[in-house]
PDB file of C-alpha atoms in Angstrom:
ATOM      1  CA  UNK A   1     -11.421 -31.620 -31.460  1.00 49.00           C
ATOM      2  CA  UNK A   2     -10.725 -30.218 -28.007  1.00 52.00           C
ATOM      3  CA  UNK A   3     -13.214 -32.591 -26.536  1.00 54.00           C
ATOM      4  CA  UNK A   4     -11.425 -35.546 -28.223  1.00 51.00           C
ATOM      5  CA  UNK A   5      -8.093 -34.279 -26.838  1.00 55.00           C
ATOM      6  CA  UNK A   6      -9.629 -34.130 -23.355  1.00 51.00           C
ATOM      7  CA  UNK A   7     -10.912 -37.707 -23.636  1.00 54.00           C
ATOM      8  CA  UNK A   8      -7.465 -38.847 -24.884  1.00 57.00           C
ATOM      9  CA  UNK A   9      -5.621 -36.997 -22.183  1.00 66.00           C
ATOM     10  CA  UNK A  10      -4.300 -39.537 -19.606  1.00 74.00           C
ATOM     11  CA  UNK A  11      -5.852 -39.415 -16.149  1.00 75.00           C
ATOM     12  CA  UNK A  12      -3.442 -37.949 -13.574  1.00 75.00           C
ATOM     13  CA  UNK A  13      -1.998 -40.317 -11.081  1.00 80.00           C
ATOM     14  CA  UNK A  14      -2.870 -39.895  -7.380  1.00 77.00           C
ATOM     15  CA  UNK A  15       0.555 -38.350  -6.830  1.00 81.00           C
ATOM     16  CA  UNK A  16       0.034 -35.843  -9.669  1.00 84.00           C
ATOM     17  CA  UNK A  17      -3.506 -34.973  -8.420  1.00 84.00           C
ATOM     18  CA  UNK A  18      -2.139 -34.500  -4.962  1.00 85.00           C
ATOM     19  CA  UNK A  19       0.657 -32.050  -6.121  1.00 87.00           C
ATOM     20  CA  UNK A  20      -1.948 -30.093  -8.028  1.00 91.00           C
ATOM     21  CA  UNK A  21      -4.346 -29.863  -5.154  1.00 91.00           C
ATOM     22  CA  UNK A  22      -1.566 -28.862  -2.778  1.00 91.00           C
ATOM     23  CA  UNK A  23      -0.200 -26.221  -5.135  1.00 93.00           C
ATOM     24  CA  UNK A  24      -3.664 -24.603  -5.278  1.00 93.00           C
ATOM     25  CA  UNK A  25      -3.997 -24.902  -1.563  1.00 94.00           C
ATOM     26  CA  UNK A  26      -0.725 -23.036  -1.008  1.00 94.00           C
ATOM     27  CA  UNK A  27      -1.996 -20.320  -3.363  1.00 95.00           C
ATOM     28  CA  UNK A  28      -5.040 -19.954  -1.264  1.00 95.00           C
ATOM     29  CA  UNK A  29      -2.891 -19.706   1.969  1.00 96.00           C
ATOM     30  CA  UNK A  30      -0.890 -16.943   0.279  1.00 96.00           C
ATOM     31  CA  UNK A  31      -4.080 -15.091  -0.655  1.00 95.00           C
ATOM     32  CA  UNK A  32      -5.222 -15.261   2.941  1.00 95.00           C
ATOM     33  CA  UNK A  33      -1.905 -14.051   4.206  1.00 96.00           C
ATOM     34  CA  UNK A  34      -2.170 -10.906   2.045  1.00 95.00           C
ATOM     35  CA  UNK A  35      -5.758 -10.300   3.368  1.00 94.00           C
ATOM     36  CA  UNK A  36      -4.436 -10.693   6.907  1.00 95.00           C
ATOM     37  CA  UNK A  37      -1.672  -8.085   6.305  1.00 94.00           C
ATOM     38  CA  UNK A  38      -4.123  -5.673   4.690  1.00 93.00           C
ATOM     39  CA  UNK A  39      -6.575  -5.810   7.603  1.00 92.00           C
ATOM     40  CA  UNK A  40      -3.755  -5.489  10.119  1.00 92.00           C
ATOM     41  CA  UNK A  41      -2.324  -2.469   8.327  1.00 91.00           C
ATOM     42  CA  UNK A  42      -5.697  -0.830   8.332  1.00 91.00           C
ATOM     43  CA  UNK A  43      -6.147  -1.584  12.023  1.00 90.00           C
ATOM     44  CA  UNK A  44      -3.204   0.592  12.933  1.00 89.00           C
ATOM     45  CA  UNK A  45      -4.996   3.545  11.348  1.00 90.00           C
ATOM     46  CA  UNK A  46      -8.163   2.698  13.341  1.00 89.00           C
ATOM     47  CA  UNK A  47      -6.071   2.513  16.572  1.00 88.00           C
ATOM     48  CA  UNK A  48      -4.681   6.059  15.875  1.00 88.00           C
ATOM     49  CA  UNK A  49      -8.112   7.318  15.215  1.00 89.00           C
ATOM     50  CA  UNK A  50      -9.416   5.840  18.554  1.00 87.00           C
ATOM     51  CA  UNK A  51      -6.598   7.537  20.426  1.00 86.00           C
ATOM     52  CA  UNK A  52      -7.294  10.926  18.739  1.00 88.00           C
ATOM     53  CA  UNK A  53     -11.045  10.565  19.644  1.00 86.00           C
ATOM     54  CA  UNK A  54     -10.253   9.596  23.150  1.00 83.00           C
ATOM     55  CA  UNK A  55      -8.046  12.763  23.553  1.00 84.00           C
ATOM     56  CA  UNK A  56     -11.035  14.922  22.386  1.00 85.00           C
ATOM     57  CA  UNK A  57     -13.193  13.038  24.918  1.00 85.00           C
ATOM     58  CA  UNK A  58     -15.332  11.985  21.882  1.00 86.00           C
ATOM     59  CA  UNK A  59     -16.194   8.582  23.392  1.00 82.00           C
ATOM     60  CA  UNK A  60     -19.031   8.075  20.884  1.00 86.00           C
ATOM     61  CA  UNK A  61     -16.677   7.976  17.942  1.00 86.00           C
ATOM     62  CA  UNK A  62     -14.115   6.062  19.977  1.00 85.00           C
ATOM     63  CA  UNK A  63     -16.604   3.356  20.779  1.00 85.00           C
ATOM     64  CA  UNK A  64     -17.793   3.174  17.133  1.00 87.00           C
ATOM     65  CA  UNK A  65     -14.116   2.789  16.027  1.00 88.00           C
ATOM     66  CA  UNK A  66     -13.401   0.237  18.738  1.00 87.00           C
ATOM     67  CA  UNK A  67     -16.283  -1.831  17.483  1.00 87.00           C
ATOM     68  CA  UNK A  68     -14.819  -1.860  13.954  1.00 87.00           C
ATOM     69  CA  UNK A  69     -11.440  -2.786  15.443  1.00 88.00           C
ATOM     70  CA  UNK A  70     -13.054  -5.670  17.302  1.00 88.00           C
ATOM     71  CA  UNK A  71     -14.781  -6.874  14.106  1.00 87.00           C
ATOM     72  CA  UNK A  72     -11.485  -6.667  12.225  1.00 90.00           C
ATOM     73  CA  UNK A  73      -9.560  -8.626  14.772  1.00 89.00           C
ATOM     74  CA  UNK A  74     -12.253 -11.359  14.664  1.00 89.00           C
ATOM     75  CA  UNK A  75     -11.930 -11.382  10.883  1.00 91.00           C
ATOM     76  CA  UNK A  76      -8.240 -11.827  11.159  1.00 94.00           C
ATOM     77  CA  UNK A  77      -8.688 -14.744  13.542  1.00 94.00           C
ATOM     78  CA  UNK A  78     -11.130 -16.342  11.179  1.00 93.00           C
ATOM     79  CA  UNK A  79      -8.591 -15.986   8.310  1.00 95.00           C
ATOM     80  CA  UNK A  80      -5.995 -17.697  10.461  1.00 96.00           C
ATOM     81  CA  UNK A  81      -8.397 -20.504  11.222  1.00 95.00           C
ATOM     82  CA  UNK A  82      -9.173 -20.938   7.503  1.00 95.00           C
ATOM     83  CA  UNK A  83      -5.423 -21.034   6.689  1.00 96.00           C
ATOM     84  CA  UNK A  84      -4.930 -23.714   9.335  1.00 96.00           C
ATOM     85  CA  UNK A  85      -7.745 -25.723   7.922  1.00 95.00           C
ATOM     86  CA  UNK A  86      -6.374 -25.445   4.383  1.00 95.00           C
ATOM     87  CA  UNK A  87      -2.999 -26.750   5.693  1.00 95.00           C
ATOM     88  CA  UNK A  88      -4.946 -29.559   7.459  1.00 94.00           C
ATOM     89  CA  UNK A  89      -6.624 -30.583   4.201  1.00 93.00           C
ATOM     90  CA  UNK A  90      -3.206 -30.708   2.450  1.00 92.00           C
ATOM     91  CA  UNK A  91      -1.721 -32.924   5.207  1.00 92.00           C
ATOM     92  CA  UNK A  92      -4.708 -35.218   5.081  1.00 90.00           C
ATOM     93  CA  UNK A  93      -4.491 -35.472   1.356  1.00 88.00           C
ATOM     94  CA  UNK A  94      -0.830 -36.477   1.694  1.00 87.00           C
ATOM     95  CA  UNK A  95      -1.770 -39.282   4.024  1.00 87.00           C
ATOM     96  CA  UNK A  96      -4.483 -40.401   1.593  1.00 85.00           C
ATOM     97  CA  UNK A  97      -1.975 -40.642  -1.342  1.00 81.00           C
ATOM     98  CA  UNK A  98       0.547 -42.491   0.873  1.00 83.00           C
ATOM     99  CA  UNK A  99      -2.256 -45.101   1.578  1.00 83.00           C
ATOM    100  CA  UNK A 100      -3.060 -45.205  -2.151  1.00 77.00           C
ATOM    101  CA  UNK A 101       0.479 -46.453  -2.903  1.00 76.00           C
ATOM    102  CA  UNK A 102      -0.441 -49.549  -0.894  1.00 75.00           C
ATOM    103  CA  UNK A 103      -4.032 -50.107  -1.709  1.00 74.00           C
ATOM    104  CA  UNK A 104      -3.833 -48.891  -5.404  1.00 70.00           C
ATOM    105  CA  UNK A 105      -6.646 -46.225  -5.127  1.00 70.00           C
ATOM    106  CA  UNK A 106      -7.563 -43.082  -3.257  1.00 74.00           C
ATOM    107  CA  UNK A 107      -9.627 -43.752  -0.148  1.00 79.00           C
ATOM    108  CA  UNK A 108     -12.463 -41.563   1.042  1.00 83.00           C
ATOM    109  CA  UNK A 109     -11.811 -39.264   4.092  1.00 84.00           C
ATOM    110  CA  UNK A 110     -14.537 -38.045   6.359  1.00 87.00           C
ATOM    111  CA  UNK A 111     -12.092 -35.626   7.878  1.00 89.00           C
ATOM    112  CA  UNK A 112     -11.322 -33.952   4.571  1.00 90.00           C
ATOM    113  CA  UNK A 113     -15.029 -33.795   3.777  1.00 89.00           C
ATOM    114  CA  UNK A 114     -15.761 -32.187   7.035  1.00 90.00           C
ATOM    115  CA  UNK A 115     -13.054 -29.554   6.636  1.00 92.00           C
ATOM    116  CA  UNK A 116     -13.975 -28.736   3.077  1.00 91.00           C
ATOM    117  CA  UNK A 117     -17.525 -28.487   3.967  1.00 89.00           C
ATOM    118  CA  UNK A 118     -16.692 -26.009   6.730  1.00 90.00           C
ATOM    119  CA  UNK A 119     -14.426 -23.952   4.496  1.00 91.00           C
ATOM    120  CA  UNK A 120     -17.245 -23.708   1.935  1.00 90.00           C
ATOM    121  CA  UNK A 121     -18.987 -21.477   4.448  1.00 88.00           C
ATOM    122  CA  UNK A 122     -16.160 -18.902   4.385  1.00 89.00           C
ATOM    123  CA  UNK A 123     -17.026 -16.237   1.800  1.00 87.00           C
ATOM    124  CA  UNK A 124     -13.467 -15.819   0.593  1.00 86.00           C
ATOM    125  CA  UNK A 125     -13.044 -19.556  -0.010  1.00 90.00           C
ATOM    126  CA  UNK A 126     -16.612 -20.653  -0.990  1.00 90.00           C
ATOM    127  CA  UNK A 127     -16.001 -20.835  -4.796  1.00 90.00           C
ATOM    128  CA  UNK A 128     -12.607 -22.523  -4.565  1.00 90.00           C
ATOM    129  CA  UNK A 129     -13.868 -25.102  -1.923  1.00 91.00           C
ATOM    130  CA  UNK A 130     -16.839 -25.939  -4.206  1.00 90.00           C
ATOM    131  CA  UNK A 131     -14.413 -26.655  -6.957  1.00 91.00           C
ATOM    132  CA  UNK A 132     -12.337 -28.801  -4.676  1.00 89.00           C
ATOM    133  CA  UNK A 133     -15.405 -30.609  -3.414  1.00 89.00           C
ATOM    134  CA  UNK A 134     -16.301 -31.556  -7.033  1.00 90.00           C
ATOM    135  CA  UNK A 135     -12.810 -32.671  -7.997  1.00 89.00           C
ATOM    136  CA  UNK A 136     -12.327 -34.753  -4.744  1.00 88.00           C
ATOM    137  CA  UNK A 137     -15.746 -36.368  -5.081  1.00 88.00           C
ATOM    138  CA  UNK A 138     -14.803 -37.318  -8.623  1.00 87.00           C
ATOM    139  CA  UNK A 139     -11.447 -38.646  -7.516  1.00 83.00           C
ATOM    140  CA  UNK A 140     -13.140 -40.790  -4.711  1.00 82.00           C
ATOM    141  CA  UNK A 141     -11.721 -38.822  -1.790  1.00 84.00           C
ATOM    142  CA  UNK A 142     -14.983 -37.445  -0.705  1.00 81.00           C
ATOM    143  CA  UNK A 143     -18.698 -38.298  -0.959  1.00 78.00           C
ATOM    144  CA  UNK A 144     -21.028 -35.846  -2.610  1.00 72.00           C
ATOM    145  CA  UNK A 145     -22.354 -33.431   0.040  1.00 64.00           C
ATOM    146  CA  UNK A 146     -24.910 -30.695   0.444  1.00 56.00           C
ATOM    147  CA  UNK A 147     -23.570 -27.444   1.823  1.00 51.00           C
ATOM    148  CA  UNK A 148     -25.713 -26.159   4.694  1.00 52.00           C
ATOM    149  CA  UNK A 149     -24.767 -22.693   5.323  1.00 46.00           C
ATOM    150  CA  UNK A 150     -26.556 -21.976   8.551  1.00 44.00           C
ATOM    151  CA  UNK A 151     -24.093 -20.970  11.254  1.00 48.00           C
ATOM    152  CA  UNK A 152     -23.450 -17.336  10.591  1.00 47.00           C
ATOM    153  CA  UNK A 153     -27.115 -16.199  10.744  1.00 44.00           C
ATOM    154  CA  UNK A 154     -27.845 -18.162  13.847  1.00 42.00           C
ATOM    155  CA  UNK A 155     -24.762 -16.895  15.767  1.00 51.00           C
ATOM    156  CA  UNK A 156     -24.874 -13.215  14.708  1.00 58.00           C
ATOM    157  CA  UNK A 157     -26.906 -12.047  17.695  1.00 58.00           C
ATOM    158  CA  UNK A 158     -24.618 -13.777  20.204  1.00 60.00           C
ATOM    159  CA  UNK A 159     -21.543 -12.312  18.339  1.00 62.00           C
ATOM    160  CA  UNK A 160     -22.976  -8.822  18.652  1.00 69.00           C
ATOM    161  CA  UNK A 161     -23.305  -9.238  22.395  1.00 70.00           C
ATOM    162  CA  UNK A 162     -19.700 -10.465  22.647  1.00 69.00           C
ATOM    163  CA  UNK A 163     -18.468  -7.561  20.482  1.00 72.00           C
ATOM    164  CA  UNK A 164     -20.099  -5.126  22.871  1.00 72.00           C
ATOM    165  CA  UNK A 165     -18.341  -6.793  25.793  1.00 72.00           C
ATOM    166  CA  UNK A 166     -15.003  -6.470  24.073  1.00 74.00           C
ATOM    167  CA  UNK A 167     -15.298  -2.793  23.084  1.00 77.00           C
ATOM    168  CA  UNK A 168     -14.543  -1.224  26.571  1.00 75.00           C
ATOM    169  CA  UNK A 169     -11.434  -3.546  26.734  1.00 76.00           C
ATOM    170  CA  UNK A 170     -10.294  -2.261  23.309  1.00 77.00           C
ATOM    171  CA  UNK A 171     -10.884   1.217  24.229  1.00 73.00           C
ATOM    172  CA  UNK A 172      -8.882   0.898  27.493  1.00 75.00           C
ATOM    173  CA  UNK A 173      -5.919  -0.873  25.745  1.00 76.00           C
ATOM    174  CA  UNK A 174      -5.778   1.292  22.545  1.00 70.00           C
ATOM    175  CA  UNK A 175      -6.641   4.688  23.966  1.00 62.00           C
ATOM    176  CA  UNK A 176      -4.291   4.069  26.918  1.00 60.00           C
ATOM    177  CA  UNK A 177      -4.077   6.591  29.674  1.00 49.00           C
ATOM    178  CA  UNK A 178      -6.487   8.999  27.879  1.00 52.00           C
ATOM    179  CA  UNK A 179      -9.381   6.539  28.374  1.00 47.00           C
ATOM    180  CA  UNK A 180      -8.246   5.068  31.617  1.00 51.00           C
ATOM    181  CA  UNK A 181      -8.131   8.507  33.304  1.00 54.00           C
ATOM    182  CA  UNK A 182     -11.828   8.853  32.865  1.00 49.00           C
ATOM    183  CA  UNK A 183     -13.821   7.395  35.748  1.00 48.00           C
ATOM    184  CA  UNK A 184     -15.753   4.366  34.682  1.00 55.00           C
ATOM    185  CA  UNK A 185     -19.147   5.942  35.452  1.00 45.00           C
ATOM    186  CA  UNK A 186     -18.290   9.207  33.576  1.00 45.00           C
ATOM    187  CA  UNK A 187     -16.928   7.254  30.570  1.00 50.00           C
ATOM    188  CA  UNK A 188     -20.126   5.151  30.289  1.00 55.00           C
ATOM    189  CA  UNK A 189     -22.219   8.171  30.753  1.00 51.00           C
ATOM    190  CA  UNK A 190     -20.416   9.934  27.852  1.00 50.00           C
ATOM    191  CA  UNK A 191     -20.767   6.869  25.643  1.00 50.00           C
ATOM    192  CA  UNK A 192     -24.485   6.801  26.293  1.00 55.00           C
ATOM    193  CA  UNK A 193     -24.829  10.508  25.637  1.00 51.00           C
ATOM    194  CA  UNK A 194     -22.838  10.214  22.492  1.00 47.00           C
ATOM    195  CA  UNK A 195     -25.099   7.456  21.175  1.00 50.00           C
ATOM    196  CA  UNK A 196     -28.330   9.430  21.805  1.00 50.00           C
ATOM    197  CA  UNK A 197     -27.101  12.822  20.702  1.00 46.00           C
ATOM    198  CA  UNK A 198     -25.040  12.153  17.542  1.00 46.00           C
ATOM    199  CA  UNK A 199     -26.458  15.243  15.867  1.00 43.00           C
ATOM    200  CA  UNK A 200     -25.125  17.450  18.567  1.00 52.00           C
ATOM    201  CA  UNK A 201     -21.700  15.847  18.480  1.00 47.00           C
ATOM    202  CA  UNK A 202     -21.509  16.366  14.611  1.00 45.00           C
ATOM    203  CA  UNK A 203     -22.395  19.982  15.081  1.00 45.00           C
ATOM    204  CA  UNK A 204     -19.701  20.530  17.697  1.00 51.00           C
ATOM    205  CA  UNK A 205     -17.157  18.646  15.434  1.00 44.00           C
ATOM    206  CA  UNK A 206     -18.032  20.960  12.605  1.00 39.00           C
ATOM    207  CA  UNK A 207     -17.590  23.971  14.931  1.00 42.00           C
ATOM    208  CA  UNK A 208     -14.165  22.630  15.865  1.00 45.00           C
ATOM    209  CA  UNK A 209     -13.180  22.285  12.267  1.00 38.00           C
ATOM    210  CA  UNK A 210     -13.201  18.437  12.349  1.00 44.00           C
ATOM    211  CA  UNK A 211     -14.985  16.062   9.968  1.00 55.00           C
ATOM    212  CA  UNK A 212     -15.164  13.187  12.485  1.00 58.00           C
ATOM    213  CA  UNK A 213     -18.298  11.463  10.991  1.00 63.00           C
ATOM    214  CA  UNK A 214     -16.798  11.586   7.497  1.00 64.00           C
ATOM    215  CA  UNK A 215     -13.480  10.197   8.806  1.00 66.00           C
ATOM    216  CA  UNK A 216     -15.364   7.427  10.619  1.00 67.00           C
ATOM    217  CA  UNK A 217     -17.288   6.435   7.527  1.00 71.00           C
ATOM    218  CA  UNK A 218     -14.172   6.554   5.478  1.00 70.00           C
ATOM    219  CA  UNK A 219     -12.393   4.244   7.990  1.00 70.00           C
ATOM    220  CA  UNK A 220     -15.362   1.830   7.990  1.00 68.00           C
ATOM    221  CA  UNK A 221     -15.324   1.686   4.274  1.00 69.00           C
ATOM    222  CA  UNK A 222     -11.646   0.903   4.117  1.00 69.00           C
ATOM    223  CA  UNK A 223     -12.014  -1.781   6.782  1.00 67.00           C
ATOM    224  CA  UNK A 224     -14.909  -3.321   4.904  1.00 69.00           C
ATOM    225  CA  UNK A 225     -12.897  -3.343   1.780  1.00 64.00           C
ATOM    226  CA  UNK A 226      -9.871  -5.201   3.233  1.00 62.00           C
ATOM    227  CA  UNK A 227     -12.017  -7.678   5.115  1.00 63.00           C
ATOM    228  CA  UNK A 228     -14.159  -8.639   2.030  1.00 60.00           C
TER     229      UNK A 228
END
């Protein structure tokens, strides 16, 4: 019976279909806004932890935290880019429907297809964009396409190098005077020593009554949660 009702249900007009797509796109934008706020809220805790580590001259922990902060800021930038692309899809759909009023049917858009295909590579939007792709293909807005998720794996090594380059900048800006007071050679030496003698650092932290490693892992876990 439900199948019969589905068959008898009138097909939505282009304007109705557009309003439904745009409503869902706005919902996705609101979800991205919440994710951005969550990540930025957690970043403030990381910045505080970096300052505290710098005051202790624990540059190993400060660098590890700075790396997490760089990753989070990149994640926020990516979320902003995704939001801009969602808005771009909505705008292009409006243009397509405006054209449909003249020609009587929805026209294909290579621009929409390109943006949707790109958004399908974003983990937080992959499922939604796959649904959009199927619906828009059925409506004649897009051609059926094959999603080739290749970029992230190929670019990961270059991204790691860029992150390393940004870490010192983050340390200087977040830790402020505490980090900048250290001579560059001394600071780099401490960072290298910290990375090669983590066990000694942990023993010293315990002796001072601090649980730095546990705090660092907790911060990493929280950041990973809000970035997912």
